[in-house]
Coordinates of C-alpha atoms in Angstrom, one line a residue:
M1 CA -140.2 45.5 2.1
T2 CA -138.9 48.3 0.0
G3 CA -135.3 49.6 0.0
S4 CA -133.0 51.6 -2.2
A5 CA -131.3 49.7 -5.0
P6 CA -127.6 49.3 -4.6
A7 CA -125.6 51.8 -6.6
P8 CA -123.3 50.4 -9.2
A9 CA -119.6 50.2 -8.3
S10 CA -117.6 53.2 -9.2
G11 CA -116.1 52.9 -12.7
H12 CA -118.3 49.9 -13.7
G13 CA -121.7 51.3 -14.3
P14 CA -123.1 52.4 -17.6
G15 CA -122.2 55.9 -18.5
H16 CA -119.7 56.2 -15.7
A17 CA -117.5 59.2 -15.5
S18 CA -113.9 59.1 -16.4
A19 CA -111.1 60.1 -14.1
S20 CA -111.4 63.7 -15.4
G21 CA -115.1 63.7 -14.4
R22 CA -116.4 63.6 -17.9
A23 CA -118.3 60.7 -19.4
P24 CA -116.9 59.5 -22.8
G25 CA -119.2 60.4 -25.6
P26 CA -121.1 57.6 -27.4
G27 CA -119.3 56.1 -30.4
K28 CA -116.0 57.8 -29.8
V29 CA -113.0 55.5 -30.5
R30 CA -109.5 56.5 -29.8
G31 CA -107.1 56.2 -32.7
P32 CA -103.9 54.3 -32.4
G33 CA -101.0 56.0 -30.7
P34 CA -97.6 56.6 -32.3
L35 CA -96.4 53.1 -31.4
G36 CA -99.5 51.6 -32.9
R37 CA -98.9 53.4 -36.2
V38 CA -95.3 52.2 -36.3
R39 CA -95.9 48.6 -35.3
P40 CA -97.3 47.4 -38.7
Y41 CA -94.0 48.5 -40.3
L42 CA -91.7 46.7 -37.9
S43 CA -92.3 43.4 -39.7
F44 CA -90.8 44.9 -42.9
A45 CA -87.7 45.9 -41.0
T46 CA -87.2 42.4 -39.6
G47 CA -88.0 40.9 -43.0
G48 CA -85.3 43.1 -44.5
L49 CA -82.8 41.9 -41.9
Q50 CA -83.6 38.3 -42.6
S51 CA -83.2 38.7 -46.4
L52 CA -79.8 40.4 -45.7
L53 CA -78.5 37.4 -43.8
Q54 CA -79.2 35.2 -46.8
Y55 CA -76.7 37.2 -48.9
R56 CA -73.7 37.7 -46.6
S57 CA -71.3 37.6 -49.5
T58 CA -72.8 40.9 -50.6
F59 CA -71.1 42.6 -47.6
V60 CA -67.7 41.2 -48.6
M61 CA -68.0 42.6 -52.1
T62 CA -69.3 45.9 -50.8
G63 CA -66.4 46.1 -48.4
V64 CA -63.8 45.3 -51.1
T65 CA -65.3 47.8 -53.4
A66 CA -65.4 50.5 -50.7
A67 CA -61.9 49.9 -49.6
A68 CA -60.6 50.0 -53.2
G69 CA -62.4 53.2 -54.0
A70 CA -61.2 54.8 -50.8
A71 CA -57.6 53.7 -51.5
V72 CA -57.6 55.3 -55.0
T73 CA -59.0 58.6 -53.8
V74 CA -57.1 58.8 -50.6
F75 CA -53.6 58.0 -52.0
L76 CA -54.2 60.2 -55.0
W77 CA -55.2 63.3 -53.0
R78 CA -52.4 62.6 -50.4
A79 CA -49.9 62.9 -53.3
V80 CA -51.5 66.2 -54.2
Y81 CA -51.2 67.5 -50.6
A82 CA -47.8 66.0 -50.0
D83 CA -46.1 69.4 -50.0
A84 CA -48.9 71.3 -48.4
P85 CA -47.8 73.8 -45.7
P86 CA -48.7 72.9 -42.1
G87 CA -51.4 75.6 -42.1
G88 CA -53.2 73.9 -45.0
G89 CA -53.1 73.6 -48.7
P90 CA -55.8 74.2 -51.3
G91 CA -59.3 74.6 -49.8
G92 CA -57.7 75.0 -46.3
F93 CA -57.1 71.2 -46.1
T94 CA -54.1 69.6 -44.6
A95 CA -52.9 66.2 -45.8
E96 CA -54.6 64.6 -42.8
G97 CA -57.7 66.7 -43.2
I98 CA -58.2 65.8 -46.9
T99 CA -57.5 62.1 -46.1
T100 CA -60.2 62.1 -43.3
Y101 CA -62.6 63.9 -45.6
L102 CA -62.3 61.4 -48.5
L103 CA -62.3 58.4 -46.3
M104 CA -65.4 59.4 -44.4
A105 CA -67.0 60.4 -47.7
Q106 CA -66.5 56.8 -48.8
V107 CA -68.0 55.5 -45.5
L108 CA -71.1 57.8 -46.0
Q109 CA -71.5 56.5 -49.5
V110 CA -71.7 53.0 -48.1
L111 CA -74.4 54.1 -45.7
H112 CA -76.4 55.6 -48.6
A113 CA -76.3 52.4 -50.6
N114 CA -79.7 51.3 -49.2
R115 CA -80.9 49.5 -52.3
V116 CA -84.2 51.4 -52.3
D117 CA -83.8 52.5 -55.9
D118 CA -83.1 49.0 -57.1
E119 CA -85.9 47.3 -55.1
V120 CA -88.6 49.9 -55.9
A121 CA -87.8 49.8 -59.7
A122 CA -87.9 46.0 -59.6
E123 CA -91.2 45.9 -57.7
V124 CA -92.8 48.3 -60.2
Y125 CA -91.5 46.4 -63.1
R126 CA -92.8 43.0 -61.8
G127 CA -96.1 44.5 -60.7
D128 CA -95.5 43.6 -57.0
V129 CA -96.1 47.2 -56.0
A130 CA -99.8 46.7 -56.9
V131 CA -100.0 43.9 -54.4
M132 CA -98.5 46.1 -51.7
L133 CA -101.0 48.8 -52.4
V134 CA -103.9 46.7 -51.1
R135 CA -102.3 46.5 -47.7
P136 CA -103.2 49.1 -45.1
V137 CA -99.7 50.6 -45.1
S138 CA -97.9 53.4 -46.8
Y139 CA -95.5 52.0 -49.5
P140 CA -92.9 54.7 -49.1
V141 CA -92.8 54.2 -45.3
V142 CA -92.6 50.4 -45.9
R143 CA -89.5 51.0 -48.0
F144 CA -88.0 53.3 -45.4
F145 CA -88.3 50.7 -42.6
A146 CA -87.1 47.9 -44.9
C147 CA -83.9 49.9 -45.7
L148 CA -83.0 50.5 -42.1
P149 CA -81.4 47.0 -41.6
V150 CA -79.4 47.6 -44.8
V151 CA -78.1 50.9 -43.5
A152 CA -77.2 49.5 -40.1
A153 CA -75.5 46.4 -41.6
N154 CA -73.5 48.5 -44.0
A155 CA -72.3 50.7 -41.2
V156 CA -71.3 47.9 -38.9
L157 CA -70.0 45.3 -41.4
V158 CA -68.5 47.6 -44.0
G159 CA -68.1 51.2 -42.9
V160 CA -66.4 50.5 -39.5
P161 CA -63.9 47.9 -40.9
V162 CA -62.9 50.2 -43.7
L163 CA -62.4 53.1 -41.3
V164 CA -60.3 51.0 -38.9
L165 CA -58.2 49.7 -41.8
F166 CA -57.3 53.1 -43.1
A167 CA -56.8 54.5 -39.6
L168 CA -54.0 51.9 -39.3
L169 CA -52.5 52.8 -42.7
V170 CA -52.6 56.6 -42.9
P171 CA -52.8 59.5 -40.3
L172 CA -56.2 61.0 -39.9
T173 CA -57.6 64.2 -38.3
V174 CA -59.0 63.5 -34.8
P175 CA -62.3 65.5 -34.5
R176 CA -63.0 67.7 -31.6
P177 CA -65.4 66.2 -29.0
A178 CA -68.1 68.8 -29.7
D179 CA -68.0 68.0 -33.4
V180 CA -68.8 64.3 -33.1
P181 CA -72.5 64.6 -32.0
L182 CA -73.0 67.3 -34.7
F183 CA -71.6 64.9 -37.3
L184 CA -73.8 62.0 -36.0
V185 CA -77.0 64.1 -36.3
S186 CA -75.9 65.4 -39.8
A187 CA -75.1 61.8 -40.9
A188 CA -78.5 60.7 -39.8
L189 CA -80.1 63.5 -41.9
S190 CA -77.8 62.5 -44.8
V191 CA -79.3 58.9 -44.6
L192 CA -82.8 60.4 -44.9
L193 CA -81.7 62.5 -47.9
A194 CA -80.2 59.4 -49.6
F195 CA -83.5 57.5 -48.9
F196 CA -85.6 60.1 -50.7
V197 CA -83.2 60.5 -53.6
N198 CA -83.1 56.7 -54.1
L199 CA -86.9 56.4 -53.7
L200 CA -87.5 59.1 -56.3
T201 CA -85.0 57.3 -58.6
G202 CA -86.8 54.0 -58.2
M203 CA -90.1 55.7 -58.9
T204 CA -89.0 56.4 -62.4
G205 CA -89.9 52.8 -63.0
F206 CA -93.5 54.1 -63.5
L207 CA -92.2 56.0 -66.6
T208 CA -89.7 53.6 -68.0
T209 CA -89.2 49.8 -67.9
N210 CA -85.4 50.2 -67.8
T211 CA -84.2 52.3 -64.9
W212 CA -80.5 51.1 -65.0
G213 CA -79.4 54.2 -67.0
V214 CA -81.3 56.5 -64.6
R215 CA -79.7 54.9 -61.6
M216 CA -76.2 55.3 -63.2
V217 CA -76.8 59.0 -63.9
K218 CA -78.1 59.5 -60.4
Q219 CA -75.0 57.8 -58.9
S220 CA -72.6 60.0 -60.9
V221 CA -74.5 63.2 -60.2
V222 CA -74.8 62.6 -56.5
A223 CA -71.1 61.5 -56.2
F224 CA -69.9 64.7 -57.8
F225 CA -72.3 67.3 -56.3
A226 CA -72.3 65.8 -52.9
G227 CA -68.5 66.4 -52.7
Q228 CA -67.7 62.7 -52.6
L229 CA -65.2 62.8 -55.4
V230 CA -63.9 66.4 -55.0
P231 CA -64.6 68.5 -51.9
I232 CA -66.9 71.4 -52.7
A233 CA -64.3 73.7 -51.2
L234 CA -62.0 72.9 -54.1
M235 CA -64.6 73.5 -56.8
P236 CA -64.6 76.7 -58.9
G237 CA -66.8 79.4 -57.5
P238 CA -69.9 79.0 -59.8
L239 CA -69.7 75.2 -59.6
A240 CA -69.3 75.3 -55.8
A241 CA -72.3 77.7 -55.5
L242 CA -74.4 75.2 -57.6
A243 CA -73.3 72.3 -55.5
S244 CA -74.1 74.2 -52.3
A245 CA -77.6 74.9 -53.5
L246 CA -78.5 71.3 -54.3
P247 CA -79.7 68.8 -51.8
F248 CA -76.8 66.4 -52.5
R249 CA -74.4 68.6 -50.5
G250 CA -76.3 67.5 -47.4
M251 CA -75.4 63.8 -48.1
V252 CA -71.5 64.1 -47.8
D253 CA -70.1 67.6 -47.6
A254 CA -72.4 68.9 -44.9
P255 CA -71.7 66.1 -42.4
L256 CA -67.9 66.3 -43.0
T257 CA -68.0 70.0 -42.6
L258 CA -69.2 69.5 -39.1
L259 CA -66.9 66.5 -38.4
L260 CA -63.8 68.5 -39.4
G261 CA -64.9 71.7 -37.7
R262 CA -65.0 73.7 -40.9
Y263 CA -67.9 75.9 -39.8
D264 CA -68.1 79.4 -38.3
G265 CA -69.2 78.8 -34.7
W266 CA -72.5 77.4 -33.5
T267 CA -74.4 79.7 -35.9
G268 CA -72.5 78.0 -38.8
A269 CA -73.3 74.5 -37.5
A270 CA -76.9 75.4 -37.0
D271 CA -77.1 76.7 -40.6
V272 CA -75.6 73.4 -42.0
L273 CA -78.2 71.3 -40.0
A274 CA -81.1 73.7 -40.9
R275 CA -80.3 73.3 -44.6
Q276 CA -80.3 69.6 -44.3
L277 CA -83.6 69.6 -42.5
G278 CA -85.1 71.9 -45.1
W279 CA -84.2 69.6 -47.9
V280 CA -85.6 66.6 -46.0
A281 CA -88.9 68.4 -45.6
A282 CA -88.9 69.5 -49.3
L283 CA -88.1 66.0 -50.5
T284 CA -90.8 64.6 -48.3
V285 CA -93.4 66.8 -49.9
L286 CA -92.0 66.1 -53.4
T287 CA -92.1 62.4 -52.8
T288 CA -95.7 62.5 -51.5
V289 CA -96.9 64.5 -54.5
L290 CA -95.1 62.3 -57.1
W291 CA -96.2 59.1 -55.3
R292 CA -99.8 60.1 -55.6
A293 CA -99.3 61.0 -59.2
S294 CA -97.7 57.6 -59.8
L295 CA -100.7 55.9 -58.2
S296 CA -103.0 57.7 -60.5
R297 CA -100.9 56.5 -63.5
L298 CA -100.9 53.0 -62.1
E299 CA -104.7 53.0 -61.9
V300 CA -105.1 54.4 -65.4
L301 CA -102.9 51.7 -66.8
G302 CA -105.0 49.1 -65.0
G303 CA -102.5 48.4 -62.2

């Protein structure tokens, strides 16, 4: 007795068509999605958080140092602006405005202390970076995810307490509601800029075995040209132009320009953010090029 063979169930037979009506080509494998690419790096973020919890006293020292630095700059500049007219003194700052600027500059500096320069230089010196290179991950991306817990912990455990402390001691300028989200976006971009600057500083370990001097020079240059020590608006014309042209302005002065509403309408705010984004893109390219060059040097030296 002959009869027709039963047809395979829909979706289970060989070479079945997909929902779109097209059969998948042989040998085609879909690559991992965005979440799949990020997942390997999450362990480095959690590992960084666990190592932070082992050194809790570090946050106490960081907080004391940040509070002391803020006290020196805040009370010094408040004395300078003690007789400033209500409309604003030098640079258009009021006493409350300059206080808010300098205090938030100190808080941003705490966020930028992500330890990337120290850890990269140490791993290059010890040769640990060679071990990391055999893993199927990007070392710069690993360092970025590893620094995220440091930034978050510094913000919550150091930055917020310092800000609250001085808010109780001295009058501050209350930002406009529209300026707060602009500041938050700009502050996030400043954290990215700080990451790239610190990563590039740590990568000098490929050229010299002692990066302490390089890190000290970087710290001084960034603090000055970012506007942390002296607002760029108070610098002489040529020096202010130079500071405005460097990427360091985007780390302190740019976010605080938005926070204090010292910009010319939405066009001015967009220009501040666009400059930060441009420098993030430029430093991304520069880091990629120099990292590849560093790998070549490591291979030549037998790393």
